[in-house]
């Protein structure tokens, strides 16, 4: 069964996001729990994707390790045996789906990097010739690769609200010039390194979202999740064709289904079992291709 909500009564619940539940372990430490909730268009669906939270956690850990030489991340440990006893008591619920992390000040900006024009970027370009109000050359085709990746940030909305795409020059007004510049530069570098690796595995990372925090000394950290099917668009290199929508190994499959049924983008619905299974199948395939391994937990028995 899908874990839609964690329950750790001996830990202080800080907040429940669209996917993750956040607990305070002590003044310096937080616990990130990836549930099986799934959202689309900033709306949480009524049922989840069994096993999804575990897969997202494992893939994030893979990328945190791959990118750690470029920027420190917030992870203290991924092993529940190394976590405090008051966390370990919830082992059956939390194993493989939680991270013990540093308590950092998280910036209220999502750092989106786009290597290809698709999704909301394509929709805006067709109307205005821009992406996040950045003027682009005429004549671009759907799914075409940009000459250089674009940094297109957004605000972080509260639950039930929609994130707002903003021009990069608006970010300093929110977080200051220093961190705005650092986040823009490192986001593009992280994307470029990850994109080149993924291409070697037969996957195009069309776009992705990074989040960042800082400690009391002002040091920047990579936080939250990173380069998962929830936060990125993954396409197969072998199927890629400019000028059309691509078959995605990510949440776009779910978005396309919701658009096909006239989803109102306001109220969560019960997803059909076949959509649940096919969404998870795509997540698993992306994991296998990117990591050259199977998930470290039994997923085949998750979908019932």
Tab-separated table of C-alpha atoms in Angstrom:
chain	number	residue	atom	x	y	z
A	1	UNK	CA	0.000	0.000	0.000
A	2	UNK	CA	1.098	3.553	-0.632
A	3	UNK	CA	2.341	5.570	2.351
A	4	UNK	CA	0.354	8.779	1.992
A	5	UNK	CA	1.308	10.225	5.365
A	6	UNK	CA	4.057	9.310	7.796
A	7	UNK	CA	3.305	9.044	11.503
A	8	UNK	CA	6.174	9.667	13.931
A	9	UNK	CA	4.471	10.993	17.091
A	10	UNK	CA	7.706	11.163	19.116
A	11	UNK	CA	9.224	13.543	16.567
A	12	UNK	CA	8.187	17.159	16.053
A	13	UNK	CA	6.377	17.505	12.723
A	14	UNK	CA	7.542	20.713	11.065
A	15	UNK	CA	5.507	20.539	7.874
A	16	UNK	CA	4.027	18.281	5.225
A	17	UNK	CA	4.894	19.243	1.659
A	18	UNK	CA	3.494	17.921	-1.587
A	19	UNK	CA	5.570	14.746	-1.228
A	20	UNK	CA	7.822	15.033	1.831
A	21	UNK	CA	7.078	15.135	5.539
A	22	UNK	CA	9.642	17.090	7.545
A	23	UNK	CA	10.418	16.396	11.218
A	24	UNK	CA	12.724	18.135	13.668
A	25	UNK	CA	15.112	15.683	15.362
A	26	UNK	CA	17.019	18.352	17.297
A	27	UNK	CA	18.060	21.974	16.833
A	28	UNK	CA	20.628	21.073	14.161
A	29	UNK	CA	19.016	18.092	12.483
A	30	UNK	CA	15.905	17.369	10.448
A	31	UNK	CA	14.379	14.189	9.051
A	32	UNK	CA	13.153	14.212	5.437
A	33	UNK	CA	10.557	11.506	4.764
A	34	UNK	CA	9.550	10.874	1.152
A	35	UNK	CA	5.974	9.608	1.126
A	36	UNK	CA	4.227	8.021	-1.850
A	37	UNK	CA	2.110	11.098	-2.458
A	38	UNK	CA	2.210	12.467	-5.974
A	39	UNK	CA	1.265	15.905	-7.192
A	40	UNK	CA	0.742	17.407	-10.606
A	41	UNK	CA	0.112	21.054	-11.433
A	42	UNK	CA	0.817	21.696	-7.714
A	43	UNK	CA	-2.188	19.559	-6.723
A	44	UNK	CA	-1.807	16.417	-4.591
A	45	UNK	CA	-3.677	13.386	-5.910
A	46	UNK	CA	-5.966	11.383	-3.609
A	47	UNK	CA	-4.040	8.143	-3.990
A	48	UNK	CA	-0.295	7.709	-4.218
A	49	UNK	CA	2.241	5.648	-6.146
A	50	UNK	CA	3.311	2.719	-3.903
A	51	UNK	CA	7.073	2.631	-3.464
A	52	UNK	CA	7.652	6.009	-5.145
A	53	UNK	CA	9.034	7.689	-2.043
A	54	UNK	CA	11.647	4.981	-1.613
A	55	UNK	CA	12.737	5.223	-5.239
A	56	UNK	CA	12.967	9.038	-5.108
A	57	UNK	CA	15.094	8.816	-1.973
A	58	UNK	CA	17.472	6.268	-3.478
A	59	UNK	CA	17.852	8.223	-6.724
A	60	UNK	CA	18.429	11.484	-4.851
A	61	UNK	CA	21.159	9.770	-2.821
A	62	UNK	CA	22.784	8.603	-6.062
A	63	UNK	CA	22.860	12.151	-7.434
A	64	UNK	CA	23.920	13.750	-4.130
A	65	UNK	CA	26.935	11.447	-4.157
A	66	UNK	CA	27.668	12.084	-7.835
A	67	UNK	CA	27.560	15.873	-7.438
A	68	UNK	CA	29.110	16.258	-3.968
A	69	UNK	CA	32.483	17.396	-5.333
A	70	UNK	CA	30.786	20.436	-6.881
A	71	UNK	CA	28.700	21.527	-3.893
A	72	UNK	CA	28.076	20.151	-0.385
A	73	UNK	CA	24.607	18.755	0.278
A	74	UNK	CA	22.428	18.612	3.351
A	75	UNK	CA	22.595	14.826	3.880
A	76	UNK	CA	24.091	13.604	7.173
A	77	UNK	CA	23.226	9.929	6.685
A	78	UNK	CA	20.928	7.745	4.629
A	79	UNK	CA	21.334	4.711	6.911
A	80	UNK	CA	18.611	4.345	9.497
A	81	UNK	CA	21.008	2.345	11.724
A	82	UNK	CA	23.107	5.513	12.019
A	83	UNK	CA	20.147	7.713	12.972
A	84	UNK	CA	19.062	8.526	16.543
A	85	UNK	CA	17.030	5.912	18.393
A	86	UNK	CA	13.926	8.101	18.319
A	87	UNK	CA	14.077	7.828	14.512
A	88	UNK	CA	15.002	4.146	14.446
A	89	UNK	CA	11.835	3.244	16.345
A	90	UNK	CA	9.930	3.988	13.128
A	91	UNK	CA	12.181	1.773	11.014
A	92	UNK	CA	9.378	-0.260	9.442
A	93	UNK	CA	7.745	2.911	8.167
A	94	UNK	CA	10.847	4.923	7.281
A	95	UNK	CA	13.468	2.495	5.990
A	96	UNK	CA	14.713	3.436	2.498
A	97	UNK	CA	12.526	6.556	2.364
A	98	UNK	CA	14.163	8.975	4.808
A	99	UNK	CA	17.241	11.185	5.046
A	100	UNK	CA	18.779	12.678	8.165
A	101	UNK	CA	19.807	16.178	7.090
A	102	UNK	CA	21.300	19.426	8.349
A	103	UNK	CA	18.894	22.092	9.519
A	104	UNK	CA	19.607	24.875	7.015
A	105	UNK	CA	17.932	28.091	5.936
A	106	UNK	CA	16.303	27.126	2.642
A	107	UNK	CA	15.982	29.805	-0.025
A	108	UNK	CA	12.375	30.477	-1.158
A	109	UNK	CA	13.312	30.027	-4.818
A	110	UNK	CA	13.299	26.957	-7.056
A	111	UNK	CA	16.269	26.929	-9.410
A	112	UNK	CA	14.920	25.486	-12.651
A	113	UNK	CA	17.340	24.761	-15.473
A	114	UNK	CA	16.041	23.996	-18.956
A	115	UNK	CA	18.164	22.375	-21.629
A	116	UNK	CA	15.273	21.836	-24.047
A	117	UNK	CA	12.093	23.764	-24.760
A	118	UNK	CA	9.091	21.797	-23.526
A	119	UNK	CA	6.191	21.932	-21.073
A	120	UNK	CA	5.274	25.359	-19.712
A	121	UNK	CA	8.329	26.858	-21.425
A	122	UNK	CA	7.042	25.741	-24.822
A	123	UNK	CA	3.550	27.044	-24.009
A	124	UNK	CA	4.921	30.484	-23.079
A	125	UNK	CA	7.217	30.586	-26.099
A	126	UNK	CA	4.346	29.897	-28.495
A	127	UNK	CA	2.393	32.801	-27.018
A	128	UNK	CA	5.093	35.390	-26.402
A	129	UNK	CA	8.382	34.205	-27.848
A	130	UNK	CA	9.815	34.134	-24.324
A	131	UNK	CA	10.524	31.736	-21.452
A	132	UNK	CA	10.254	33.332	-18.000
A	133	UNK	CA	10.132	36.614	-19.932
A	134	UNK	CA	13.569	35.869	-21.424
A	135	UNK	CA	13.364	36.657	-25.142
A	136	UNK	CA	14.381	33.718	-27.333
A	137	UNK	CA	15.200	33.404	-31.050
A	138	UNK	CA	12.318	32.939	-33.448
A	139	UNK	CA	11.622	29.580	-35.056
A	140	UNK	CA	12.314	27.206	-32.182
A	141	UNK	CA	10.528	23.870	-32.379
A	142	UNK	CA	8.980	21.856	-29.577
A	143	UNK	CA	11.578	19.798	-27.645
A	144	UNK	CA	14.471	21.544	-29.391
A	145	UNK	CA	17.702	21.852	-27.437
A	146	UNK	CA	18.725	25.364	-26.418
A	147	UNK	CA	22.122	26.551	-27.593
A	148	UNK	CA	22.945	26.981	-23.897
A	149	UNK	CA	20.873	25.838	-20.885
A	150	UNK	CA	18.500	28.441	-19.477
A	151	UNK	CA	18.213	29.324	-15.786
A	152	UNK	CA	14.499	29.993	-15.244
A	153	UNK	CA	13.720	30.306	-11.519
A	154	UNK	CA	10.352	30.195	-9.809
A	155	UNK	CA	8.977	31.163	-6.444
A	156	UNK	CA	8.114	28.417	-3.962
A	157	UNK	CA	4.377	28.417	-3.357
A	158	UNK	CA	2.534	27.260	-0.269
A	159	UNK	CA	0.577	23.994	-0.450
A	160	UNK	CA	-2.481	24.486	-2.651
A	161	UNK	CA	-0.926	27.459	-4.431
A	162	UNK	CA	0.960	27.526	-7.726
A	163	UNK	CA	4.663	28.234	-8.128
A	164	UNK	CA	5.274	31.384	-10.170
A	165	UNK	CA	7.942	31.516	-12.870
A	166	UNK	CA	9.997	34.682	-12.591
A	167	UNK	CA	12.723	36.391	-14.606
A	168	UNK	CA	16.203	35.724	-13.169
A	169	UNK	CA	16.650	39.429	-12.443
A	170	UNK	CA	13.848	39.197	-9.867
A	171	UNK	CA	15.726	36.684	-7.698
A	172	UNK	CA	18.107	39.219	-6.048
A	173	UNK	CA	15.046	41.059	-4.740
A	174	UNK	CA	14.052	37.881	-2.880
A	175	UNK	CA	17.352	36.429	-1.621
A	176	UNK	CA	19.973	39.088	-2.285
A	177	UNK	CA	22.515	39.604	-5.061
A	178	UNK	CA	25.217	37.331	-3.617
A	179	UNK	CA	23.122	34.193	-3.298
A	180	UNK	CA	21.168	34.900	-6.478
A	181	UNK	CA	24.422	34.898	-8.445
A	182	UNK	CA	25.789	31.807	-6.684
A	183	UNK	CA	22.595	29.817	-7.220
A	184	UNK	CA	22.327	30.765	-10.884
A	185	UNK	CA	25.935	29.783	-11.586
A	186	UNK	CA	25.990	26.500	-9.666
A	187	UNK	CA	22.581	25.412	-10.994
A	188	UNK	CA	23.842	25.599	-14.569
A	189	UNK	CA	27.039	23.737	-13.639
A	190	UNK	CA	25.147	20.982	-11.782
A	191	UNK	CA	22.745	20.546	-14.682
A	192	UNK	CA	25.560	20.372	-17.222
A	193	UNK	CA	27.452	17.689	-15.296
A	194	UNK	CA	24.298	15.630	-14.696
A	195	UNK	CA	23.143	16.042	-18.315
A	196	UNK	CA	26.437	14.749	-19.693
A	197	UNK	CA	26.367	11.746	-17.384
A	198	UNK	CA	22.747	10.929	-18.221
A	199	UNK	CA	23.451	11.139	-21.961
A	200	UNK	CA	26.079	8.418	-21.512
A	201	UNK	CA	23.265	6.259	-20.075
A	202	UNK	CA	20.846	6.978	-22.915
A	203	UNK	CA	18.741	9.585	-21.105
A	204	UNK	CA	18.198	13.262	-21.912
A	205	UNK	CA	17.545	15.486	-18.912
A	206	UNK	CA	15.315	18.033	-20.610
A	207	UNK	CA	14.941	20.174	-17.503
A	208	UNK	CA	15.209	19.905	-13.745
A	209	UNK	CA	14.692	21.753	-10.479
A	210	UNK	CA	17.281	22.343	-7.754
A	211	UNK	CA	16.791	23.773	-4.279
A	212	UNK	CA	19.426	25.320	-2.039
A	213	UNK	CA	19.979	26.319	1.558
A	214	UNK	CA	22.716	27.940	3.603
A	215	UNK	CA	24.194	27.429	7.040
A	216	UNK	CA	24.954	30.110	9.641
A	217	UNK	CA	28.360	30.666	8.037
A	218	UNK	CA	26.724	31.454	4.709
A	219	UNK	CA	27.909	28.278	2.971
A	220	UNK	CA	25.623	27.123	0.156
A	221	UNK	CA	24.211	23.562	0.179
A	222	UNK	CA	22.206	21.476	-2.276
A	223	UNK	CA	19.001	20.361	-0.498
A	224	UNK	CA	15.658	18.590	-0.874
A	225	UNK	CA	15.558	16.074	-3.762
A	226	UNK	CA	17.779	16.170	-6.819
A	227	UNK	CA	17.322	14.981	-10.413
A	228	UNK	CA	14.430	12.614	-9.773
A	229	UNK	CA	11.450	11.856	-12.054
A	230	UNK	CA	9.397	14.149	-9.792
A	231	UNK	CA	11.700	17.131	-10.300
A	232	UNK	CA	12.987	16.519	-13.839
A	233	UNK	CA	11.963	15.542	-17.350
A	234	UNK	CA	13.737	12.428	-18.630
A	235	UNK	CA	13.620	11.403	-22.295
A	236	UNK	CA	15.168	8.434	-24.059
A	237	UNK	CA	17.940	9.448	-26.443
A	238	UNK	CA	16.877	6.665	-28.814
A	239	UNK	CA	13.337	8.085	-29.159
A	240	UNK	CA	14.198	11.783	-29.243
A	241	UNK	CA	12.748	13.734	-32.159
A	242	UNK	CA	12.541	17.508	-32.439
A	243	UNK	CA	9.164	19.008	-33.244
A	244	UNK	CA	6.879	16.969	-31.018
A	245	UNK	CA	6.117	16.081	-27.413
A	246	UNK	CA	8.479	13.385	-26.127
A	247	UNK	CA	7.631	10.138	-24.342
A	248	UNK	CA	8.817	10.831	-20.804
A	249	UNK	CA	10.219	8.658	-18.020
A	250	UNK	CA	8.947	11.022	-15.357
A	251	UNK	CA	5.830	12.734	-14.000
A	252	UNK	CA	4.972	14.130	-17.440
A	253	UNK	CA	3.154	10.862	-18.177
A	254	UNK	CA	0.777	11.646	-15.319
A	255	UNK	CA	0.418	15.285	-16.388
A	256	UNK	CA	-0.500	14.195	-19.914
A	257	UNK	CA	-3.145	11.815	-18.559
A	258	UNK	CA	-4.676	14.555	-16.399
A	259	UNK	CA	-4.776	16.970	-19.328
A	260	UNK	CA	-6.475	14.305	-21.458
A	261	UNK	CA	-9.384	14.035	-18.990
A	262	UNK	CA	-9.814	17.794	-18.542
A	263	UNK	CA	-8.315	17.972	-15.044
A	264	UNK	CA	-9.231	21.303	-13.413
A	265	UNK	CA	-5.771	21.767	-11.808
A	266	UNK	CA	-7.459	22.522	-8.485
A	267	UNK	CA	-8.817	19.330	-6.912
A	268	UNK	CA	-6.937	16.064	-6.397
A	269	UNK	CA	-8.490	12.960	-7.953
A	270	UNK	CA	-8.244	9.192	-7.508
A	271	UNK	CA	-5.838	7.905	-10.138
A	272	UNK	CA	-6.745	4.688	-12.009
A	273	UNK	CA	-4.607	1.669	-11.147
A	274	UNK	CA	-3.187	1.427	-14.675
A	275	UNK	CA	-1.988	5.055	-14.513
A	276	UNK	CA	-0.419	4.383	-11.103
A	277	UNK	CA	1.401	1.311	-12.402
A	278	UNK	CA	2.557	2.875	-15.672
A	279	UNK	CA	3.835	5.963	-13.843
A	280	UNK	CA	5.863	3.815	-11.452
A	281	UNK	CA	7.136	1.634	-14.298
A	282	UNK	CA	8.605	4.765	-15.900
A	283	UNK	CA	10.216	5.843	-12.626
A	284	UNK	CA	11.792	2.406	-12.188
A	285	UNK	CA	13.095	2.335	-15.762
A	286	UNK	CA	14.714	5.763	-15.328
A	287	UNK	CA	16.328	4.590	-12.083
A	288	UNK	CA	17.757	1.474	-13.711
A	289	UNK	CA	19.152	3.336	-16.694
A	290	UNK	CA	20.746	6.095	-14.644
A	291	UNK	CA	22.254	3.954	-11.884
A	292	UNK	CA	22.966	0.683	-13.743
A	293	UNK	CA	21.209	-1.114	-10.897
A	294	UNK	CA	17.852	-2.183	-9.542
A	295	UNK	CA	16.317	-0.273	-6.622
A	296	UNK	CA	17.546	-1.663	-3.311
A	297	UNK	CA	14.068	-2.615	-2.198
A	298	UNK	CA	11.395	-4.855	-3.659
A	299	UNK	CA	9.228	-2.755	-5.962
A	300	UNK	CA	7.604	-5.440	-8.047
A	301	UNK	CA	5.244	-6.320	-5.218
A	302	UNK	CA	4.299	-2.712	-4.468
A	303	UNK	CA	1.563	-2.245	-7.075
A	304	UNK	CA	-1.591	-4.162	-6.239
